[in-house]
PDB file of C-alpha atoms in Angstrom:
ATOM      1  CA  ARG A   1       0.000   0.000   0.000  1.00  0.00           C
ATOM      2  CA  ASN A   2       2.864   2.380   0.876  1.00  0.00           C
ATOM      3  CA  GLY A   3       4.574   1.458  -2.397  1.00  0.00           C
ATOM      4  CA  ALA A   4       1.451   2.355  -4.349  1.00  0.00           C
ATOM      5  CA  GLY A   5       1.230   5.677  -2.530  1.00  0.00           C
ATOM      6  CA  MET A   6       4.836   6.523  -3.289  1.00  0.00           C
ATOM      7  CA  SER A   7       4.343   5.622  -6.943  1.00  0.00           C
ATOM      8  CA  GLN A   8       1.355   7.944  -7.078  1.00  0.00           C
ATOM      9  CA  GLN A   9       3.395  10.758  -5.559  1.00  0.00           C
ATOM     10  CA  ILE A  10       6.226  10.237  -8.049  1.00  0.00           C
ATOM     11  CA  LEU A  11       3.808  10.215 -10.981  1.00  0.00           C
ATOM     12  CA  SER A  12       2.155  13.357  -9.617  1.00  0.00           C
ATOM     13  CA  ARG A  13       5.499  15.147  -9.476  1.00  0.00           C
ATOM     14  CA  LEU A  14       6.620  13.882 -12.850  1.00  0.00           C
ATOM     15  CA  GLY A  15       3.301  14.682 -14.526  1.00  0.00           C
ATOM     16  CA  PRO A  16       4.052  18.303 -15.498  1.00  0.00           C
ATOM     17  CA  HIS A  17       7.528  17.361 -16.735  1.00  0.00           C
ATOM     18  CA  LEU A  18       6.178  14.485 -18.823  1.00  0.00           C
ATOM     19  CA  GLU A  19       3.505  16.783 -20.267  1.00  0.00           C
ATOM     20  CA  ARG A  20       6.160  19.328 -21.257  1.00  0.00           C
ATOM     21  CA  LEU A  21       8.258  16.598 -22.886  1.00  0.00           C
ATOM     22  CA  LYS A  22       5.238  15.322 -24.790  1.00  0.00           C
ATOM     23  CA  ASN A  23       4.411  18.848 -25.944  1.00  0.00           C
ATOM     24  CA  LEU A  24       8.013  19.432 -27.036  1.00  0.00           C
ATOM     25  CA  ALA A  25       8.117  16.157 -28.994  1.00  0.00           C
ATOM     26  CA  TRP A  26       4.785  17.037 -30.622  1.00  0.00           C
ATOM     27  CA  ARG A  27       6.048  20.489 -31.629  1.00  0.00           C
ATOM     28  CA  ARG A  28       9.264  18.996 -33.033  1.00  0.00           C
ATOM     29  CA  ALA A  29       7.216  16.526 -35.070  1.00  0.00           C
ATOM     30  CA  ASN A  30       5.180  19.407 -36.500  1.00  0.00           C
ATOM     31  CA  ARG A  31       8.459  21.140 -37.309  1.00  0.00           C
ATOM     32  CA  LEU A  32       9.566  18.102 -39.326  1.00  0.00           C
ATOM     33  CA  THR A  33       6.281  17.965 -41.247  1.00  0.00           C
ATOM     34  CA  SER A  34       3.277  20.283 -41.140  1.00  0.00           C
ATOM     35  CA  PHE A  35       1.084  17.278 -41.964  1.00  0.00           C
ATOM     36  CA  ILE A  36       1.297  16.521 -38.238  1.00  0.00           C
ATOM     37  CA  PRO A  37      -0.896  19.258 -36.721  1.00  0.00           C
ATOM     38  CA  PRO A  38       0.628  21.311 -33.898  1.00  0.00           C
ATOM     39  CA  PRO A  39      -0.304  20.722 -30.261  1.00  0.00           C
ATOM     40  CA  PRO A  40      -2.776  23.110 -28.617  1.00  0.00           C
ATOM     41  CA  TYR A  41      -0.819  26.214 -27.696  1.00  0.00           C
ATOM     42  CA  GLY A  42      -3.083  28.823 -26.133  1.00  0.00           C
ATOM     43  CA  GLY A  43      -0.161  30.968 -24.987  1.00  0.00           C
ATOM     44  CA  LEU A  44       0.696  31.476 -21.342  1.00  0.00           C
ATOM     45  CA  PRO A  45      -1.939  32.094 -18.654  1.00  0.00           C
ATOM     46  CA  GLY A  46      -2.873  35.764 -18.648  1.00  0.00           C
ATOM     47  CA  VAL A  47      -0.637  36.552 -21.640  1.00  0.00           C
ATOM     48  CA  GLN A  48      -2.336  37.976 -24.706  1.00  0.00           C
ATOM     49  CA  LYS A  49      -0.973  36.871 -28.073  1.00  0.00           C
ATOM     50  CA  LYS A  50      -0.032  39.408 -30.735  1.00  0.00           C
ATOM     51  CA  VAL A  51      -1.122  38.190 -34.151  1.00  0.00           C
ATOM     52  CA  PHE A  52      -0.185  39.617 -37.546  1.00  0.00           C
ATOM     53  CA  LEU A  53      -2.821  38.500 -40.069  1.00  0.00           C
ATOM     54  CA  VAL A  54      -1.824  38.938 -43.720  1.00  0.00           C
ATOM     55  CA  CYS A  55      -4.345  38.393 -46.523  1.00  0.00           C
ATOM     56  CA  ALA A  56      -3.399  38.281 -50.203  1.00  0.00           C
ATOM     57  CA  ASN A  57      -6.410  38.393 -52.508  1.00  0.00           C
ATOM     58  CA  PRO A  58      -7.224  41.121 -55.078  1.00  0.00           C
ATOM     59  CA  LEU A  59     -10.995  40.692 -54.659  1.00  0.00           C
ATOM     60  CA  GLY A  60     -10.945  42.038 -51.110  1.00  0.00           C
ATOM     61  CA  GLY A  61     -14.151  41.702 -49.105  1.00  0.00           C
ATOM     62  CA  ILE A  62     -16.002  39.619 -51.684  1.00  0.00           C
ATOM     63  CA  SER A  63     -13.354  36.860 -51.756  1.00  0.00           C
ATOM     64  CA  PHE A  64     -13.424  33.598 -49.830  1.00  0.00           C
ATOM     65  CA  SER A  65      -9.945  34.524 -48.584  1.00  0.00           C
ATOM     66  CA  SER A  66     -11.494  37.546 -46.891  1.00  0.00           C
ATOM     67  CA  GLY A  67     -14.110  35.257 -45.351  1.00  0.00           C
ATOM     68  CA  MET A  68     -11.351  33.022 -43.966  1.00  0.00           C
ATOM     69  CA  ALA A  69      -9.493  36.064 -42.597  1.00  0.00           C
ATOM     70  CA  ASP A  70     -12.726  37.319 -40.990  1.00  0.00           C
ATOM     71  CA  ALA A  71     -13.308  33.927 -39.362  1.00  0.00           C
ATOM     72  CA  ALA A  72      -9.752  33.748 -38.033  1.00  0.00           C
ATOM     73  CA  ALA A  73      -9.904  37.322 -36.710  1.00  0.00           C
ATOM     74  CA  LYS A  74     -13.237  36.611 -35.004  1.00  0.00           C
ATOM     75  CA  GLY A  75     -11.843  33.500 -33.310  1.00  0.00           C
ATOM     76  CA  LEU A  76      -8.701  35.313 -32.196  1.00  0.00           C
ATOM     77  CA  ALA A  77     -10.732  38.231 -30.819  1.00  0.00           C
ATOM     78  CA  ALA A  78     -13.002  35.816 -28.927  1.00  0.00           C
ATOM     79  CA  ALA A  79      -9.898  34.351 -27.298  1.00  0.00           C
ATOM     80  CA  GLY A  80      -8.750  37.837 -26.250  1.00  0.00           C
ATOM     81  CA  HIS A  81      -5.783  38.199 -28.597  1.00  0.00           C
ATOM     82  CA  GLU A  82      -4.578  41.396 -30.271  1.00  0.00           C
ATOM     83  CA  VAL A  83      -4.681  41.359 -34.068  1.00  0.00           C
ATOM     84  CA  ARG A  84      -3.064  43.529 -36.724  1.00  0.00           C
ATOM     85  CA  ARG A  85      -4.615  42.783 -40.099  1.00  0.00           C
ATOM     86  CA  ILE A  86      -3.713  43.805 -43.650  1.00  0.00           C
ATOM     87  CA  ASN A  87      -4.597  42.828 -47.201  1.00  0.00           C
ATOM     88  CA  LEU A  88      -1.537  43.238 -49.429  1.00  0.00           C
ATOM     89  CA  TYR A  89      -3.799  44.478 -52.234  1.00  0.00           C
ATOM     90  CA  GLU A  90      -5.370  47.157 -49.988  1.00  0.00           C
ATOM     91  CA  MET A  91      -2.701  48.461 -47.625  1.00  0.00           C
ATOM     92  CA  PRO A  92      -3.785  50.648 -44.683  1.00  0.00           C
ATOM     93  CA  SER A  93      -4.266  54.363 -45.263  1.00  0.00           C
ATOM     94  CA  GLU A  94      -1.680  55.215 -42.580  1.00  0.00           C
ATOM     95  CA  ALA A  95       0.898  53.512 -44.832  1.00  0.00           C
ATOM     96  CA  GLY A  96      -0.318  55.341 -47.933  1.00  0.00           C
ATOM     97  CA  GLY A  97      -2.987  52.888 -49.121  1.00  0.00           C
ATOM     98  CA  GLY A  98      -2.796  51.152 -52.493  1.00  0.00           C
ATOM     99  CA  SER A  99      -1.296  47.742 -53.230  1.00  0.00           C
ATOM    100  CA  PHE A 100       1.948  46.356 -51.888  1.00  0.00           C
ATOM    101  CA  ALA A 101       4.606  46.432 -54.645  1.00  0.00           C
ATOM    102  CA  PRO A 102       5.946  42.855 -54.913  1.00  0.00           C
ATOM    103  CA  LEU A 103       8.906  43.386 -57.273  1.00  0.00           C
ATOM    104  CA  LEU A 104      12.366  43.617 -55.740  1.00  0.00           C
ATOM    105  CA  SER A 105      13.944  46.521 -57.643  1.00  0.00           C
ATOM    106  CA  THR A 106      17.483  46.671 -59.007  1.00  0.00           C
ATOM    107  CA  GLU A 107      18.392  49.180 -56.280  1.00  0.00           C
ATOM    108  CA  GLU A 108      16.915  46.932 -53.583  1.00  0.00           C
ATOM    109  CA  ARG A 109      18.823  43.910 -54.882  1.00  0.00           C
ATOM    110  CA  GLU A 110      22.066  45.851 -54.949  1.00  0.00           C
ATOM    111  CA  GLY A 111      21.503  46.940 -51.340  1.00  0.00           C
ATOM    112  CA  TYR A 112      20.099  43.593 -50.188  1.00  0.00           C
ATOM    113  CA  PHE A 113      22.871  42.834 -47.690  1.00  0.00           C
ATOM    114  CA  LEU A 114      22.920  46.299 -46.098  1.00  0.00           C
ATOM    115  CA  GLU A 115      21.352  45.036 -42.870  1.00  0.00           C
ATOM    116  CA  ASN A 116      18.541  47.324 -41.680  1.00  0.00           C
ATOM    117  CA  ALA A 117      19.542  49.915 -44.291  1.00  0.00           C
ATOM    118  CA  GLN A 118      17.975  48.456 -47.448  1.00  0.00           C
ATOM    119  CA  PRO A 119      16.344  51.093 -49.713  1.00  0.00           C
ATOM    120  CA  GLN A 120      12.819  49.736 -49.130  1.00  0.00           C
ATOM    121  CA  LEU A 121      13.193  49.951 -45.346  1.00  0.00           C
ATOM    122  CA  LYS A 122      13.916  53.652 -45.692  1.00  0.00           C
ATOM    123  CA  GLY A 123      11.697  54.612 -48.612  1.00  0.00           C
ATOM    124  CA  ASP A 124       8.623  52.327 -48.728  1.00  0.00           C
ATOM    125  CA  PRO A 125       5.981  52.879 -46.004  1.00  0.00           C
ATOM    126  CA  HIS A 126       4.347  49.551 -46.894  1.00  0.00           C
ATOM    127  CA  VAL A 127       7.555  47.659 -46.146  1.00  0.00           C
ATOM    128  CA  ARG A 128       8.128  49.633 -42.945  1.00  0.00           C
ATOM    129  CA  LEU A 129       4.616  48.782 -41.721  1.00  0.00           C
ATOM    130  CA  VAL A 130       5.102  45.084 -42.518  1.00  0.00           C
ATOM    131  CA  VAL A 131       8.516  44.895 -40.844  1.00  0.00           C
ATOM    132  CA  ASP A 132       7.226  46.697 -37.749  1.00  0.00           C
ATOM    133  CA  SER A 133       4.356  44.188 -37.503  1.00  0.00           C
ATOM    134  CA  LEU A 134       6.645  41.189 -38.076  1.00  0.00           C
ATOM    135  CA  GLN A 135       8.890  42.319 -35.227  1.00  0.00           C
ATOM    136  CA  TRP A 136       5.880  43.111 -33.006  1.00  0.00           C
ATOM    137  CA  CYS A 137       3.965  39.845 -33.357  1.00  0.00           C
ATOM    138  CA  ASP A 138       4.433  36.405 -31.808  1.00  0.00           C
ATOM    139  CA  SER A 139       2.067  34.714 -34.288  1.00  0.00           C
ATOM    140  CA  LEU A 140       1.756  35.102 -38.066  1.00  0.00           C
ATOM    141  CA  VAL A 141      -1.284  34.090 -40.137  1.00  0.00           C
ATOM    142  CA  LEU A 142      -1.120  33.967 -43.949  1.00  0.00           C
ATOM    143  CA  VAL A 143      -4.404  33.883 -45.887  1.00  0.00           C
ATOM    144  CA  TYR A 144      -4.301  33.390 -49.648  1.00  0.00           C
ATOM    145  CA  PRO A 145      -5.696  31.447 -52.619  1.00  0.00           C
ATOM    146  CA  THR A 146      -3.321  28.839 -54.029  1.00  0.00           C
ATOM    147  CA  TRP A 147      -2.766  29.605 -57.708  1.00  0.00           C
ATOM    148  CA  TRP A 148      -0.990  27.032 -59.876  1.00  0.00           C
ATOM    149  CA  PHE A 149       0.077  25.081 -56.789  1.00  0.00           C
ATOM    150  CA  ASN A 150       1.844  28.049 -55.172  1.00  0.00           C
ATOM    151  CA  ILE A 151       1.369  31.304 -53.295  1.00  0.00           C
ATOM    152  CA  PRO A 152       0.271  34.457 -55.170  1.00  0.00           C
ATOM    153  CA  ALA A 153       3.101  36.573 -56.606  1.00  0.00           C
ATOM    154  CA  ILE A 154       2.281  39.465 -54.271  1.00  0.00           C
ATOM    155  CA  LEU A 155       2.868  37.215 -51.241  1.00  0.00           C
ATOM    156  CA  LYS A 156       6.186  36.024 -52.694  1.00  0.00           C
ATOM    157  CA  GLY A 157       7.138  39.692 -53.031  1.00  0.00           C
ATOM    158  CA  PHE A 158       6.124  40.215 -49.391  1.00  0.00           C
ATOM    159  CA  PHE A 159       8.799  37.676 -48.441  1.00  0.00           C
ATOM    160  CA  ASP A 160      11.372  38.961 -50.971  1.00  0.00           C
ATOM    161  CA  ARG A 161      11.186  42.612 -49.935  1.00  0.00           C
ATOM    162  CA  CYS A 162      10.481  42.354 -46.186  1.00  0.00           C
ATOM    163  CA  PHE A 163      12.327  39.244 -44.921  1.00  0.00           C
ATOM    164  CA  VAL A 164      15.689  40.805 -45.729  1.00  0.00           C
ATOM    165  CA  PRO A 165      18.992  40.603 -43.813  1.00  0.00           C
ATOM    166  CA  GLY A 166      18.545  42.359 -40.496  1.00  0.00           C
ATOM    167  CA  VAL A 167      14.843  41.403 -40.405  1.00  0.00           C
ATOM    168  CA  GLY A 168      14.291  37.793 -41.468  1.00  0.00           C
ATOM    169  CA  PHE A 169      17.854  36.723 -40.752  1.00  0.00           C
ATOM    170  CA  ARG A 170      21.324  38.022 -39.954  1.00  0.00           C
ATOM    171  CA  TYR A 171      24.764  36.971 -41.098  1.00  0.00           C
ATOM    172  CA  ASN A 172      27.183  36.301 -38.267  1.00  0.00           C
ATOM    173  CA  LYS A 173      30.474  37.172 -39.971  1.00  0.00           C
ATOM    174  CA  GLU A 174      32.573  35.725 -37.144  1.00  0.00           C
ATOM    175  CA  LEU A 175      30.857  32.342 -37.339  1.00  0.00           C
ATOM    176  CA  GLY A 176      30.242  32.589 -41.070  1.00  0.00           C
ATOM    177  CA  LYS A 177      26.615  31.517 -40.896  1.00  0.00           C
ATOM    178  CA  ARG A 178      23.056  32.798 -40.980  1.00  0.00           C
ATOM    179  CA  GLU A 179      21.181  33.434 -37.719  1.00  0.00           C
ATOM    180  CA  THR A 180      17.433  33.557 -37.203  1.00  0.00           C
ATOM    181  CA  GLY A 181      16.006  37.069 -37.281  1.00  0.00           C
ATOM    182  CA  LEU A 182      12.396  36.556 -36.166  1.00  0.00           C
ATOM    183  CA  GLN A 183      12.772  34.545 -32.957  1.00  0.00           C
ATOM    184  CA  ASN A 184       9.673  36.341 -31.652  1.00  0.00           C
ATOM    185  CA  ILE A 185       7.359  34.389 -34.003  1.00  0.00           C
ATOM    186  CA  LYS A 186       6.339  31.126 -32.344  1.00  0.00           C
ATOM    187  CA  GLN A 187       3.314  30.185 -34.444  1.00  0.00           C
ATOM    188  CA  VAL A 188       2.414  30.355 -38.121  1.00  0.00           C
ATOM    189  CA  GLY A 189      -1.020  29.713 -39.556  1.00  0.00           C
ATOM    190  CA  ILE A 190      -1.910  29.123 -43.214  1.00  0.00           C
ATOM    191  CA  LEU A 191      -5.462  29.513 -44.507  1.00  0.00           C
ATOM    192  CA  THR A 192      -5.743  28.724 -48.187  1.00  0.00           C
ATOM    193  CA  THR A 193      -7.957  27.444 -50.975  1.00  0.00           C
ATOM    194  CA  TYR A 194      -7.222  25.059 -53.835  1.00  0.00           C
ATOM    195  CA  GLY A 195      -8.955  24.343 -57.110  1.00  0.00           C
ATOM    196  CA  PHE A 196      -7.785  20.724 -56.994  1.00  0.00           C
ATOM    197  CA  SER A 197      -8.328  17.774 -54.667  1.00  0.00           C
ATOM    198  CA  ALA A 198      -6.092  17.113 -51.670  1.00  0.00           C
ATOM    199  CA  GLN A 199      -4.615  14.103 -53.492  1.00  0.00           C
ATOM    200  CA  GLN A 200      -3.786  16.152 -56.604  1.00  0.00           C
ATOM    201  CA  ILE A 201      -2.229  18.886 -54.463  1.00  0.00           C
ATOM    202  CA  MET A 202      -0.081  16.352 -52.630  1.00  0.00           C
ATOM    203  CA  LEU A 203       1.102  14.850 -55.929  1.00  0.00           C
ATOM    204  CA  SER A 204       1.974  18.338 -57.193  1.00  0.00           C
ATOM    205  CA  GLY A 205       4.266  18.940 -54.213  1.00  0.00           C
ATOM    206  CA  ASP A 206       2.161  21.754 -52.679  1.00  0.00           C
ATOM    207  CA  ALA A 207       4.968  24.276 -53.201  1.00  0.00           C
ATOM    208  CA  GLY A 208       3.407  27.122 -51.201  1.00  0.00           C
ATOM    209  CA  ARG A 209       2.879  25.061 -48.089  1.00  0.00           C
ATOM    210  CA  ARG A 210       6.351  23.532 -48.369  1.00  0.00           C
ATOM    211  CA  MET A 211       7.993  26.939 -48.791  1.00  0.00           C
ATOM    212  CA  VAL A 212       6.382  28.371 -45.646  1.00  0.00           C
ATOM    213  CA  ALA A 213       6.632  25.192 -43.549  1.00  0.00           C
ATOM    214  CA  GLY A 214      10.132  24.146 -44.546  1.00  0.00           C
ATOM    215  CA  GLY A 215      11.763  27.415 -45.571  1.00  0.00           C
ATOM    216  CA  MET A 216      10.299  30.540 -43.991  1.00  0.00           C
ATOM    217  CA  ARG A 217       9.867  28.858 -40.596  1.00  0.00           C
ATOM    218  CA  MET A 218      13.652  28.539 -40.401  1.00  0.00           C
ATOM    219  CA  LEU A 219      13.718  32.322 -39.882  1.00  0.00           C
ATOM    220  CA  MET A 220      11.495  32.078 -36.801  1.00  0.00           C
ATOM    221  CA  ALA A 221      11.641  30.543 -33.314  1.00  0.00           C
ATOM    222  CA  GLN A 222      13.233  27.105 -33.128  1.00  0.00           C
ATOM    223  CA  ASP A 223      10.005  25.451 -31.980  1.00  0.00           C
ATOM    224  CA  CYS A 224       7.701  27.537 -34.197  1.00  0.00           C
ATOM    225  CA  THR A 225       4.660  25.454 -35.147  1.00  0.00           C
ATOM    226  CA  LEU A 226       2.531  25.611 -38.281  1.00  0.00           C
ATOM    227  CA  LYS A 227      -1.219  25.136 -38.557  1.00  0.00           C
ATOM    228  CA  HIS A 228      -2.531  24.547 -42.100  1.00  0.00           C
ATOM    229  CA  LEU A 229      -6.250  24.733 -42.900  1.00  0.00           C
ATOM    230  CA  ALA A 230      -7.400  24.393 -46.496  1.00  0.00           C
ATOM    231  CA  MET A 231     -10.562  24.274 -48.572  1.00  0.00           C
ATOM    232  CA  TYR A 232     -10.008  21.953 -51.536  1.00  0.00           C
ATOM    233  CA  GLU A 233     -11.791  21.799 -54.930  1.00  0.00           C
ATOM    234  CA  MET A 234     -13.256  25.279 -54.542  1.00  0.00           C
ATOM    235  CA  GLN A 235     -14.820  25.289 -58.019  1.00  0.00           C
ATOM    236  CA  SER A 236     -16.259  21.777 -57.797  1.00  0.00           C
ATOM    237  CA  PRO A 237     -20.070  21.471 -57.985  1.00  0.00           C
ATOM    238  CA  ASP A 238     -19.742  18.933 -55.172  1.00  0.00           C
ATOM    239  CA  VAL A 239     -18.629  21.706 -52.796  1.00  0.00           C
ATOM    240  CA  THR A 240     -21.814  23.400 -51.631  1.00  0.00           C
ATOM    241  CA  PRO A 241     -22.361  26.774 -49.923  1.00  0.00           C
ATOM    242  CA  GLY A 242     -23.075  24.762 -46.797  1.00  0.00           C
ATOM    243  CA  ASP A 243     -19.636  23.137 -47.038  1.00  0.00           C
ATOM    244  CA  ARG A 244     -18.027  26.561 -47.250  1.00  0.00           C
ATOM    245  CA  VAL A 245     -19.954  27.856 -44.246  1.00  0.00           C
ATOM    246  CA  LYS A 246     -18.991  24.752 -42.269  1.00  0.00           C
ATOM    247  CA  PHE A 247     -15.336  25.278 -43.164  1.00  0.00           C
ATOM    248  CA  LEU A 248     -15.431  28.928 -42.052  1.00  0.00           C
ATOM    249  CA  ARG A 249     -16.989  27.936 -38.731  1.00  0.00           C
ATOM    250  CA  GLY A 250     -14.195  25.414 -38.299  1.00  0.00           C
ATOM    251  CA  VAL A 251     -11.622  28.142 -38.995  1.00  0.00           C
ATOM    252  CA  GLU A 252     -13.156  30.407 -36.371  1.00  0.00           C
ATOM    253  CA  GLN A 253     -13.109  27.665 -33.743  1.00  0.00           C
ATOM    254  CA  ALA A 254      -9.557  26.630 -34.661  1.00  0.00           C
ATOM    255  CA  PHE A 255      -8.339  30.154 -33.947  1.00  0.00           C
ATOM    256  CA  VAL A 256     -10.261  30.386 -30.690  1.00  0.00           C
ATOM    257  CA  GLU A 257      -8.157  27.384 -29.610  1.00  0.00           C
ATOM    258  CA  TRP A 258      -4.929  28.403 -31.403  1.00  0.00           C
TER     259      TRP A 258
END
């Protein structure tokens, strides 16, 4: 009887440690492949998350992308988190409005390795707003339609022009290697749509998902997780308005729990 009691005490003391180890292993598995969903995060008790929500769709409020962004923002607000939201095609008026310019110019390429002194950081209010939000947030949500098995060009330009040396990464000249620049970002979410089935997308390689999950996450916290939610076969007659509504409700709930 005493032995059983001692075992219970040991398990009680080890419980929190075992839970942390399980959570760490789960997060590492998600880091290896985003097809393993991340563990529930929820932040720390009493700590509000800071979420940067980036939408990339030229149709604005009438697009399904906008509906997904609305659902995510609603879920995040219900959970008490702070959200900064932009659509790259309709930048905020305080940054001059208009669309984000995705093309890396000749001048910007020539000054690419001038850490924190690149031409766009000094001269483009859109880039300055994005960089400020990237360095402010602890969670990043990307909302976009998948076109030809990849992210829209404007979102690629968002990475090209904003995730530059001094922001996305830094070169340690003494060690001769790249160091992570956005350690503050601990979670990434992808909300996207496809015109093909999940099987066809998998066979294609799903380049957009792979780029964010396997490439861009390397610039963020070591245990940064990725949550991927997708609506497949958007143009199929088999996908009804009810299916779309159900998906959006699922998105909202997922971000309440995120």
